[in-house]
XYZ file of C-alpha atoms in Angstrom:
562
model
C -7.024 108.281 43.267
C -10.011 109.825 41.616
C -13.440 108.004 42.144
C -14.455 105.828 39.040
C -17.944 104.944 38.193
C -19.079 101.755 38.485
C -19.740 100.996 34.857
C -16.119 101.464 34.214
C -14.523 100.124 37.051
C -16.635 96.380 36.287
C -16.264 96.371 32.274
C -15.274 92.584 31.641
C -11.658 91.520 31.626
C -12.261 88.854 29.267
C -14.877 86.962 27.703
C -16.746 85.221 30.412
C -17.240 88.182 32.242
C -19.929 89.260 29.623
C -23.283 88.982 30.616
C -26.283 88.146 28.424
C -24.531 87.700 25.180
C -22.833 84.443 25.278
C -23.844 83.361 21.753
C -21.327 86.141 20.688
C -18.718 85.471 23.237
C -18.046 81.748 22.680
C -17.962 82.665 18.504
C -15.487 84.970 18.657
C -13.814 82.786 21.875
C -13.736 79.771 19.439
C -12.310 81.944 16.410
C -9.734 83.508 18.264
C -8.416 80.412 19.550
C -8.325 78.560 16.040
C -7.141 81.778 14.423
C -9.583 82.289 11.939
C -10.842 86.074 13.080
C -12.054 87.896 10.346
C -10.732 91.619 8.992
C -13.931 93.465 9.777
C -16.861 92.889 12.643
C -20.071 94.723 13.247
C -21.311 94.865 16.501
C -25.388 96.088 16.690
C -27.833 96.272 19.168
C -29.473 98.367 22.033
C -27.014 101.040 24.233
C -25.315 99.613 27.039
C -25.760 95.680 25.968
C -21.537 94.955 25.194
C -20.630 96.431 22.271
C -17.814 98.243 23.175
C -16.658 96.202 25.951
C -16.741 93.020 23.676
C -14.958 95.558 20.872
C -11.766 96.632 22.987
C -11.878 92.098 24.474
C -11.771 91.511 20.835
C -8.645 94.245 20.247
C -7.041 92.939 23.694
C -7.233 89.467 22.815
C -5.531 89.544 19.315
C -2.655 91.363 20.584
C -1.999 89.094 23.894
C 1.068 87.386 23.719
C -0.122 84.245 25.547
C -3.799 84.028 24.989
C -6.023 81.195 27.204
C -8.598 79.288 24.531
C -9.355 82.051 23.309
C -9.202 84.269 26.245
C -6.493 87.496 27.100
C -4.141 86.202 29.660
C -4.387 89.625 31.175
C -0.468 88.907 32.245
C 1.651 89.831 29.390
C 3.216 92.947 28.956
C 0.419 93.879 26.227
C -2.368 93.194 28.163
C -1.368 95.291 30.911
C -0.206 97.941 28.034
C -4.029 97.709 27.089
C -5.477 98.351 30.424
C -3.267 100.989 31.333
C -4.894 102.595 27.949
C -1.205 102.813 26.320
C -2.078 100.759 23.402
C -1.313 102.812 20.672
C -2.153 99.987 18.060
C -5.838 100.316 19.450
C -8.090 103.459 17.829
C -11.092 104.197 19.155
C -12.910 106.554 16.958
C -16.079 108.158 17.752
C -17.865 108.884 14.650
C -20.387 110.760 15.903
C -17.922 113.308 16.196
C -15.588 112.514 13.046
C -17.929 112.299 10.521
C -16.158 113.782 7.421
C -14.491 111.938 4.932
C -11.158 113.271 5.512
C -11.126 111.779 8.943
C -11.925 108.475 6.861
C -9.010 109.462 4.510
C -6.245 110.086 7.041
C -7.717 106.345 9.304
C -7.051 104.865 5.815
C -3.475 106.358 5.249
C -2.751 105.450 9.230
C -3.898 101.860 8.451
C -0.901 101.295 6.218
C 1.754 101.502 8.824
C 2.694 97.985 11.248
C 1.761 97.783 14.521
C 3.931 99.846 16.914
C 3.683 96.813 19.828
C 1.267 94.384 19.226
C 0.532 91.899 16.210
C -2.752 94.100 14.617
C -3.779 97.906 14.523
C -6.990 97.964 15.296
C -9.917 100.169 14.647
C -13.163 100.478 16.732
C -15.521 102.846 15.191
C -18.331 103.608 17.595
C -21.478 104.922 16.398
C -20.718 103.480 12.893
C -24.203 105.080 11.039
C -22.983 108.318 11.954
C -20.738 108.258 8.798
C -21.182 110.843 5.788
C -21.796 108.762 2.585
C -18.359 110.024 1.823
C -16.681 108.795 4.109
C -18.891 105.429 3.975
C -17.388 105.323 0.313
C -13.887 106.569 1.391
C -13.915 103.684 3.869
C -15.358 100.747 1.397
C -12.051 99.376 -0.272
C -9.734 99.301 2.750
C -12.609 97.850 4.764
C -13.135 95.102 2.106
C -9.427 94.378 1.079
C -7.314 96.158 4.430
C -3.783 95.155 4.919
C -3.185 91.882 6.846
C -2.196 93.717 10.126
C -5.432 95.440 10.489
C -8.557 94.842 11.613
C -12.023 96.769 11.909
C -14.877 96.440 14.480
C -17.518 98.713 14.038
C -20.062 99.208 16.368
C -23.674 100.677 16.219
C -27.091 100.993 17.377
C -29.333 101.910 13.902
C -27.774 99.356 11.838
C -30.902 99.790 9.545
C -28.975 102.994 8.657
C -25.873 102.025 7.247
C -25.373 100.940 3.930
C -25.453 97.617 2.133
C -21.959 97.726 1.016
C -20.811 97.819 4.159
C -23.130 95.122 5.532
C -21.552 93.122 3.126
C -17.716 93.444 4.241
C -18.363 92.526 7.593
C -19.096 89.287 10.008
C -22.598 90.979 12.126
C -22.783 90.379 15.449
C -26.381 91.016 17.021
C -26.460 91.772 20.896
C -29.725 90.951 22.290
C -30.925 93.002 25.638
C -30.110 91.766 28.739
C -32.749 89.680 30.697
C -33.608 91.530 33.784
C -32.891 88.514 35.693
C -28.845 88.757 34.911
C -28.973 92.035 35.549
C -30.425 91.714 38.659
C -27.683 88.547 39.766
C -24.639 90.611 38.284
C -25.843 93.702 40.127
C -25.983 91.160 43.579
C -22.642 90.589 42.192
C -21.368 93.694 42.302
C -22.833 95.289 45.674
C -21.606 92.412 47.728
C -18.197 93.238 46.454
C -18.337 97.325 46.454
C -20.350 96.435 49.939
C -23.487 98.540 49.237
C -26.788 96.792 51.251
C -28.706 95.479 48.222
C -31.624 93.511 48.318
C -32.816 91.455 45.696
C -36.639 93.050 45.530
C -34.366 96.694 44.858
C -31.994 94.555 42.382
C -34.819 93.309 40.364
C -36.240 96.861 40.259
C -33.139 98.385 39.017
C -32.830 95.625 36.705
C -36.456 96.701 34.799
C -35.667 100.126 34.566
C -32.848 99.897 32.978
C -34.752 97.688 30.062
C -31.814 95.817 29.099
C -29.150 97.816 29.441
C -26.246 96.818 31.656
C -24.612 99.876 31.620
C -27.679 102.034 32.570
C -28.108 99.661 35.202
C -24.871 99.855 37.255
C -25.244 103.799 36.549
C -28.237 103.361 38.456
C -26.979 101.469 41.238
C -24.376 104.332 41.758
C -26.304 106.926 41.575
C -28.655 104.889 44.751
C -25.262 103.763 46.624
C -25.315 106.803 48.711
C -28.588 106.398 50.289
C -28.408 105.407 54.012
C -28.986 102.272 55.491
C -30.684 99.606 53.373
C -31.270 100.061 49.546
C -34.738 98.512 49.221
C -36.860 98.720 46.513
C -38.710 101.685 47.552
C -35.612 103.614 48.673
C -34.540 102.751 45.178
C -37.838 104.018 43.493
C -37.669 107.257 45.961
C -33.526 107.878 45.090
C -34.657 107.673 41.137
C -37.497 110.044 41.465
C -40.382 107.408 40.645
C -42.311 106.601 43.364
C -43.302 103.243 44.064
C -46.188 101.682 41.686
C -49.257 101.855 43.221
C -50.998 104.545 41.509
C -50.471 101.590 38.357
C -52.984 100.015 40.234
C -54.800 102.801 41.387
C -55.395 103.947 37.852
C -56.174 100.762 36.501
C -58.786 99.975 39.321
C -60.091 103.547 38.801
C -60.691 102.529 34.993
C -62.438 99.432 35.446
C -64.722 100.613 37.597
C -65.916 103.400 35.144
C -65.079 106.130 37.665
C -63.831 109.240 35.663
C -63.683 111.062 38.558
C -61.081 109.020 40.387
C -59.144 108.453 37.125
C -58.848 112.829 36.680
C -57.550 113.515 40.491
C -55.064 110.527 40.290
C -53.944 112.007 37.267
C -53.947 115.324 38.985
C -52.166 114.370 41.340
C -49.098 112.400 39.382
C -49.068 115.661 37.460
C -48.192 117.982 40.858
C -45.851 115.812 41.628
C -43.905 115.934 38.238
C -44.581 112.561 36.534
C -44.457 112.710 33.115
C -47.284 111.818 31.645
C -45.755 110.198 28.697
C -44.059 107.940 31.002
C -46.957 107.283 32.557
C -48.715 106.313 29.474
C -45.613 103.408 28.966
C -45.566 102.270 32.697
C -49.818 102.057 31.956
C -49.326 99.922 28.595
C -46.327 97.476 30.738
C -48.528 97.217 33.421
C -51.845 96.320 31.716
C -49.242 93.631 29.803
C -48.200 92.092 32.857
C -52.600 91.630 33.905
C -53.225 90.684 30.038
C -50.526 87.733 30.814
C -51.962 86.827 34.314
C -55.123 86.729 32.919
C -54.763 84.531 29.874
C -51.608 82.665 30.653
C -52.177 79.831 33.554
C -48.581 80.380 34.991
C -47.201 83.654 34.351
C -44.825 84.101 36.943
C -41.934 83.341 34.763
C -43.180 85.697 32.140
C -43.678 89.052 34.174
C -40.106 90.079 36.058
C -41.448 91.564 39.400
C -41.277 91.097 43.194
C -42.978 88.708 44.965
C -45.653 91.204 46.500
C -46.139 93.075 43.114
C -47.213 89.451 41.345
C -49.684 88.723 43.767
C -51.247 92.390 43.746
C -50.820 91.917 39.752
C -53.022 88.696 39.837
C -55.589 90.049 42.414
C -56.188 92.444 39.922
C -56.192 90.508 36.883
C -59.075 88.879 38.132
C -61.285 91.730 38.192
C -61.472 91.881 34.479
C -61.615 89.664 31.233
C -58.717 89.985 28.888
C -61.302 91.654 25.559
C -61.639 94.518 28.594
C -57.029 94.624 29.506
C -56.730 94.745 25.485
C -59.101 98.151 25.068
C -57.649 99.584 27.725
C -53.857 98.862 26.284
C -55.104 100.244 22.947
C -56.320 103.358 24.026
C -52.824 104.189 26.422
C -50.985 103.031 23.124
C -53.038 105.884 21.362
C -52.428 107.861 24.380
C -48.751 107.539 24.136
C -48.162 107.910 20.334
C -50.371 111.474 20.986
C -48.123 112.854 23.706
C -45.187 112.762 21.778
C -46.455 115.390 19.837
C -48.956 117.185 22.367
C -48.204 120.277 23.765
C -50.227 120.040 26.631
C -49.709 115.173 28.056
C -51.741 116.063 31.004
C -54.788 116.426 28.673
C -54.208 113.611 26.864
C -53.965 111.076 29.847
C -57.022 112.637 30.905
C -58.589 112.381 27.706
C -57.525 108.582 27.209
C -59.052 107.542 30.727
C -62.370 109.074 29.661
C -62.093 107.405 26.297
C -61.335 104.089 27.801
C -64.831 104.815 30.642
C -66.733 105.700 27.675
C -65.117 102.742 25.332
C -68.006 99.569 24.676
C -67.044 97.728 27.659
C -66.421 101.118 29.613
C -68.948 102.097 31.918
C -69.221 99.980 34.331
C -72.423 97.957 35.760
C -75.001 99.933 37.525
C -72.579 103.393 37.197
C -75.181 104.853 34.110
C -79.193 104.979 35.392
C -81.785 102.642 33.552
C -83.302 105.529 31.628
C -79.832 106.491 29.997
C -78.969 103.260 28.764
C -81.516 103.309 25.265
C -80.003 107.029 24.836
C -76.464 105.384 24.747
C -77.116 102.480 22.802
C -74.740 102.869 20.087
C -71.806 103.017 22.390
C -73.084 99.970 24.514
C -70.563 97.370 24.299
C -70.764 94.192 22.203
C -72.296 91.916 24.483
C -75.540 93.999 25.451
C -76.413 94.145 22.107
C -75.945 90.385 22.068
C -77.880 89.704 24.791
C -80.503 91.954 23.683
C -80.847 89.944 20.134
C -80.480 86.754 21.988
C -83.566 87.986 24.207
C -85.588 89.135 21.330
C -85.012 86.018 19.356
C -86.244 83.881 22.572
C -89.163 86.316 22.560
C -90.278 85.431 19.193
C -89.673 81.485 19.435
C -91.617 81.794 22.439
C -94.675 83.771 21.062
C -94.977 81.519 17.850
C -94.754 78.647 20.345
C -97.668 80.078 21.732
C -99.249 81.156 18.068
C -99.357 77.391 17.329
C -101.047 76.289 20.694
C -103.333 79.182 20.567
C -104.058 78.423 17.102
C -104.434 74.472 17.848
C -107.144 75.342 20.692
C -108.998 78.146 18.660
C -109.501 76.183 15.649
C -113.239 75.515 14.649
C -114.173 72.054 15.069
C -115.358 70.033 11.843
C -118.796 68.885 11.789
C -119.522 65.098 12.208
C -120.207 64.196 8.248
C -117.360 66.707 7.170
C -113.961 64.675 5.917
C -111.801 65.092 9.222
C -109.055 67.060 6.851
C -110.789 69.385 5.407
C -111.300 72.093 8.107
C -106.813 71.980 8.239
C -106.520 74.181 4.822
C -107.608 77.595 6.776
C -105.303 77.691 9.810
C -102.209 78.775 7.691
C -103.399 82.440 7.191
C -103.491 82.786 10.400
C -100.090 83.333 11.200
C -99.107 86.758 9.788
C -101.636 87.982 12.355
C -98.560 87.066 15.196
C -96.173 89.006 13.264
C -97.211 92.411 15.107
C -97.026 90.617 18.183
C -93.510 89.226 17.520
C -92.134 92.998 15.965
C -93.112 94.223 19.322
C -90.834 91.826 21.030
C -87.440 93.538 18.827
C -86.292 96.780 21.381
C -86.795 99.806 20.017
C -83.939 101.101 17.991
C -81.654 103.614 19.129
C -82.524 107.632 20.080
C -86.307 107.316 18.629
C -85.589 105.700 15.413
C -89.111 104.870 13.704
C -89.512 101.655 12.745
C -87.986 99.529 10.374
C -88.450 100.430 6.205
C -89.178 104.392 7.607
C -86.751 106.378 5.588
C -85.309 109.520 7.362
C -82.886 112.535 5.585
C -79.720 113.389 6.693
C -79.111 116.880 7.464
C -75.582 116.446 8.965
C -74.150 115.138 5.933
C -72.148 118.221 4.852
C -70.523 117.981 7.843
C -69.984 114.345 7.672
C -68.636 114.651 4.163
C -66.220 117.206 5.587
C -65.455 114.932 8.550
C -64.606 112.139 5.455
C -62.594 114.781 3.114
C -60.241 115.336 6.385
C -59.346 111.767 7.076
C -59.527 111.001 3.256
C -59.547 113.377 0.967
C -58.491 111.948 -2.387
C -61.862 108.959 -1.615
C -64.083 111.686 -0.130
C -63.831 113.755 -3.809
C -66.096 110.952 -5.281
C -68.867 111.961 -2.789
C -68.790 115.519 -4.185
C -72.599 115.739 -5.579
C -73.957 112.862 -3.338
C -76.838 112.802 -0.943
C -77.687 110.668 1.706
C -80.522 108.851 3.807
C -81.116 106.874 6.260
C -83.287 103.540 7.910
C -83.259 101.469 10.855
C -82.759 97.630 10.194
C -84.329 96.305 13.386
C -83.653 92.493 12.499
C -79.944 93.520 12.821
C -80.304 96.367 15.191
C -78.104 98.939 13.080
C -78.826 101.858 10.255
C -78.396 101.736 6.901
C -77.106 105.003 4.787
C -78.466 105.077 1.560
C -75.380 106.807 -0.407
C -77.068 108.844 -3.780
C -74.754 109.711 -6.576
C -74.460 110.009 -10.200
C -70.831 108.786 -9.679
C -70.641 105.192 -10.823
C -67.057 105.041 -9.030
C -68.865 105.312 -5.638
C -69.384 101.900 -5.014
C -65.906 100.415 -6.206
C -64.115 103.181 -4.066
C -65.502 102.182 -0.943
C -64.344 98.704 -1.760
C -61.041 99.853 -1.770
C -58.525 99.417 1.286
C -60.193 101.742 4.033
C -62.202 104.086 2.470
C -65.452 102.213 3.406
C -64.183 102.418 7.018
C -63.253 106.447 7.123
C -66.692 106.948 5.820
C -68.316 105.172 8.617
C -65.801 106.694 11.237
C -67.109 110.219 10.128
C -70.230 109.116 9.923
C -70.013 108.412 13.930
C -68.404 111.035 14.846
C -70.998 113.216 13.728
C -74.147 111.125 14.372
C -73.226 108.723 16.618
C -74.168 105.922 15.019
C -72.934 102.510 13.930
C -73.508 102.450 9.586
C -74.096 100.118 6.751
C -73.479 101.980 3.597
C -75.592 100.964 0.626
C -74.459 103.207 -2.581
C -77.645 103.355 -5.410
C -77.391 105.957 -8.283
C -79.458 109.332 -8.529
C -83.131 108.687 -7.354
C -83.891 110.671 -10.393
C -81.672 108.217 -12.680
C -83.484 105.788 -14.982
C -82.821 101.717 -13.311
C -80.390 100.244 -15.102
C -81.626 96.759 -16.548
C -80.457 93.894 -14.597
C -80.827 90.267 -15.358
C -81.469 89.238 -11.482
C -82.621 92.473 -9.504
C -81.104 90.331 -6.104
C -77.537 90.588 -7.427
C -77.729 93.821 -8.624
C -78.397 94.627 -5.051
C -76.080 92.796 -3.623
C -73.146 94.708 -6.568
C -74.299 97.987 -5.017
C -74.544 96.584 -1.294
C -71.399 96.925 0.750
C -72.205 95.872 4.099
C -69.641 95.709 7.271
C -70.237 94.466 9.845
C-alpha cells in the first residue's frame, strides 16, 4: 500500500475528533441528532481550519444508518461505503475548477434524481466564491427551494466575495484558527502514535508556523519525520529552512542601540543565506509584539505561545526598552513590509527601515551622536529632549526672576527718615523688563542658526516644497498655485512658523480639511527639515480686511498643529 500523508490519514472520523472548532461541532452534533439539519450550510474561514473535513462528517452523518447523538456510527454498511470513497450520493465539486454556469446547470438537473444508497445527495462545493455570477444565479432557486433529498454545504475562504443572495439561503458557519496550543497537543497526539521523537519545544514551534492551520501543520510534521534521531525545535527550524530565531534578537538589540552598522551586516547576512526579507519584516513585527506585551502586560506568558527559553530571552529584552520606543519600531517594519510587497529590490528596504527606525525621535541612542551634533539635529531629536529642554528653560527663568526680586529687594534706595515709608515702593516696578534679556538668554537657541524670535526669514525652497505637496496631494496643493511663503522661529514654543501668502481666500479652509494641513507640513520636512506651524494671511500687498476684534481674526487665519 501506497504511503498516505499525514493530513489525510488523521482527518476526523466523527465529530469529536475536530480540533479547535467545537462551537460548530456540538451545533450541527445537536441538529443532527434532533433532525432539524438545514438544506444549505456555509462553511468560512482560514485554509486548513475544518471545513472540508466537518463538510464530508456532515454528508457521512446524514446518511448513517445508525447514527450515535449525533455522531456516524462508522459501522454500517454506509459509513464504510463513505470511507472507502464509494458514496456516489456524495459530490464534491471543486469550483475553482468548474466555474461556468453549465456545470451549475447540469449539478441542478443531477439534484433531481433520489439517492442511489443513502437517505440525501449531497453537494460540497469547495471554494464556493470561485463561482461566475452565472452560475451564482443558475444556482439561487434550487439552493433556496432544493428537493427534500438534497442538501448543500458550501465551503469557502473569501466569504466577503460571494453574494448576498446566497448569504441569505444558507445557515454560516465561521471556523476560527486553531490556537497553537491544540495544535501543538494534537500534533503530541499524533507522533506518539505514527512513533516519530517529538518534543513539545519542536511541537509548539510547528504549531506557530503553521498560524492556525491544522492541515499545514501535520504537512509540516511530515515533511520533518524523516530527520534522524530527535525532532527538536531546532532540527525542526533547520528541516523547514528557517533557522532558529536569534538574529530576531540580534536585530532588535542592534536597533535599540542605534547601531546602523550592526543592523546592515545582520541584514547582509540573512540575505546570503536566502531569507526573505519580506518574511523577515513579519517575523520583526511578531516579535516586537511579543516585547510590546512583556513590556506592558504584568503576566504575559499566557499571551505569547513560545518555549520556555525563548520567553525568558523575550523578557530580558523587553526590559531594555519602554513600550513608546517597541511601538516605533513596529510601525516602521509595518511600513517596511507593506513596501516589499511591491519593491523590486526587499533587501533595500529592510535596510532602509533599520536606518529609519536609528534615525526615528527616539532612535539614536545615548552617547552614539557627539555633543556638537546634537543642536544640528534638533528637529529630529525625540519628544522628550525637547521636553526636558523647555522644562530646563522654564526652571531657568523662575529661577532668575527669583533672583530679579531679591536683587531688586536689596538694591532698592532707602527712603529718607521724614519721607512716608510707602512712597519710595511706586519705582521698583519698571524695573523688571530690564531681566527680560537675562531670562531670553536662558531659552536654547533654536535649531540650525535660526535668529531670534519675531526675525522673519524667506523661503527659497518653496517651489520645491510646493512640488513635494502637489505629489502627495495634488487636487489641495492647486490652491497654493500663486502663494509665497516665510518663515520665523517661535522660541517660547521652540518650533517655526510658515507664513502662507495668497490671494486665494480658499487657502485657509482647505488646510482645515481632512489631511491637507498635514501633507503640507510633511513636504515641508522633507525638504527643510523642520517641524511647521502654518499661519495662512492674504497678499502682503492686499488691503486688511476690517475686523471687529483683530485677535479673532487671527486666530480665523491661524491653523496651528501641534
Amino acid at each position: 500500500m501506497s504511503y498516505q500523508v499525514l493530513y489525510r490519514k488523521w482527518r476526523s472520523g466523527n465529530f469529536a475528533e475536530v480540533v479547535g472548532q467545537q462551537h460548530i461541532t456540538d451545533t450541527l452534533r445537536h441538529a443532527l441528532e434532533k433532525g432539524q439539519t438545514a438544506h444549505a450550510y456555509l462553511f468560512t474561514g482560514p485554509r486548513g481550519t475544518g471545513k472540508t473535513s466537518c463538510a464530508r462528517l456532515l454528508a457521512k452523518a446524514v446518511n448513517c444508518l445508525a447514527p450515535i447523538h449525533g455522531e456516524p456510527c462508522n459501522a454500517c454498511e454506509n459509513c464504510r461505503i463513505f470511507d472507502e470513497g464509494s458514496m456516489l450520493d456524495v459530490l464534491e465539486i471543486d469550483a475553482a475548477s468548474n466555474t461556468g454556469v453549465d456545470n451549475i446547470r447540469d449539478l441542478r438537473d443531477a439534484a433531481n434524481y433520489l439517492p442511489a444508497i443513502g437517505k440525501y445527495r449531497v453537494y460540497i462545493i469547495d471554494e464556493v466564491h470561485m463561482l461566475s455570477t452565472g452560475a451564482f444565479n443558475a444556482l439561487l432557486k434550487t439552493l433556496e427551494e432544493p428537493p427534500p433529498h438534497v442538501l448543500f454545504v458550501l465551503a469557502t475562504t473569501e466569504v466577503h466575495k460571494l453574494p448576498s443572495t446566497i448569504l441569505s439561503r444558507c445557515q454560516r458557519f465561521d471556523f476560527h484558527r486553531i490556537t497553537a496550543q491544540d495544535i501543538a497537543a494534537h500534533l503530541t497526539r499524533v507522533a506518539a502514535s505514527e512513533q516519530i521523537p517529538l518534543t513539545p519545544e519542536a511541537a509548539l514551534f510547528i504549531a506557530k508556523t503553521a498560524d492556525g492551520g491544522m492541515r499545514d501543520a501535520l504537512s509540516l510534521l511530515d515533511r520533518c519525520r524523516t530527520i534522524d534521531g530527535e525532532l527538536t525545535e531546532t532540527a525542526v527550524a533547520k528541516a523547514l529552512g528557517t533557522a532558529d530565531k536569534s538574529y530576531l534578537f540580534r536585530l532588535t538589540d542592534a536597533l535599540l542601540a542605534g547601531d546602523a552598522a550592526a543592523c546592515l551586516e545582520l541584514i547582509r547576512d540573512l540575505h546570503a543565506n536566502a531569507l526573505d526579507m519580506e518574511r523577515l519584516g513579519l517575523e520583526m513585527m511578531n516579535h516586537l509584539r511579543d516585547l510590546l506585551l512583556f513590556a506592558t502586560v504584568k503576566d504575559a506568558d499566557s499571551l505569547v505561545t513560545a518555549a520556555g527559553d525563548t520567553i525568558a530571552l523575550l523578557k530580558t529584552q523587553s526590559a531594555k526598552a519602554r513600550p513608546e520606543r517597541i511601538l516605533s519600531l513596529m510601525t516602521v517594519m509595518e511600513d517596511a513590509a507593506a513596501n516589499m510587497k511591491y519593491s523590486s529590490n526587499r533587501r533595500m528596504e529592510m535596510e532602509l527601515a533599520c536606518v529609519k527606525a536609528i534615525a526615528a525621535p527616539g532612535g539614536q541612542a545615548p552617547g552614539a551622536a557627539p555633543s556638537g551634533q546634537v543642536a544640528a539635529a534638533a528637529p529630529h531629536q525625540q519628544r522628550e529632549q525637547e521636553l526636558e529642554r523647555r522644562i530646563a528653560a522654564l526652571e531657568g527663568r523662575l529661577a532668575q526672576l527669583s533672583a530679579h526680586g531679591s536683587s531688586t529687594g536689596v538694591q532698592r534706595p532707602a527712603a529718607p527718615a521724614a519721607a512716608p515709608p510707602a512712597a519710595p515702593a511706586a519705582p521698583a516696578a519698571p524695573a523688571a523688563p530690564a531681566a527680560a534679556p537675562q531670562a531670553a538668554a536662558a531659552v536654547p537657541p533654536p535649531p540650525g542658526g535660526a535668529p531670534a524670535t519675531g526675525e522673519t526669514l524667506p523661503m527659497p525652497e518653496w517651489p520645491q516644497i510646493l512640488e513635494q505637496f502637489k505629489a502627495a496631494n495634488r487636487p489641495a496643493s492647486s490652491v497654493l498655485t500663486d502663494s509665497t511663503a516665510e518663515r520665523t522661529y517661535d522660541s517660547t514654543r521652540w518650533d517655526w512658523i510658515v507664513h502662507i501668502y495668497s490671494s486665494n481666500k480658499g487657502v485657509r479652509d482647505t488646510l482645515k480639511q481632512g489631511r491637507n494641513a498635514d501633507d503640507l507640513k510633511n513636504a515641508i520636512r522633507a525638504v527643510t527639515g523642520l517641524q511647521v506651524r502654518l499661519h495662512p494671511h492674504p497678499p502682503k500687498n492686499a488691503a486688511p480686511e476690517a475686523k471687529p476684534d483683530s485677535l479673532a481674526g487671527m486666530a480665523a487665519w491661524q491653523i496651528t498643529h501641534t
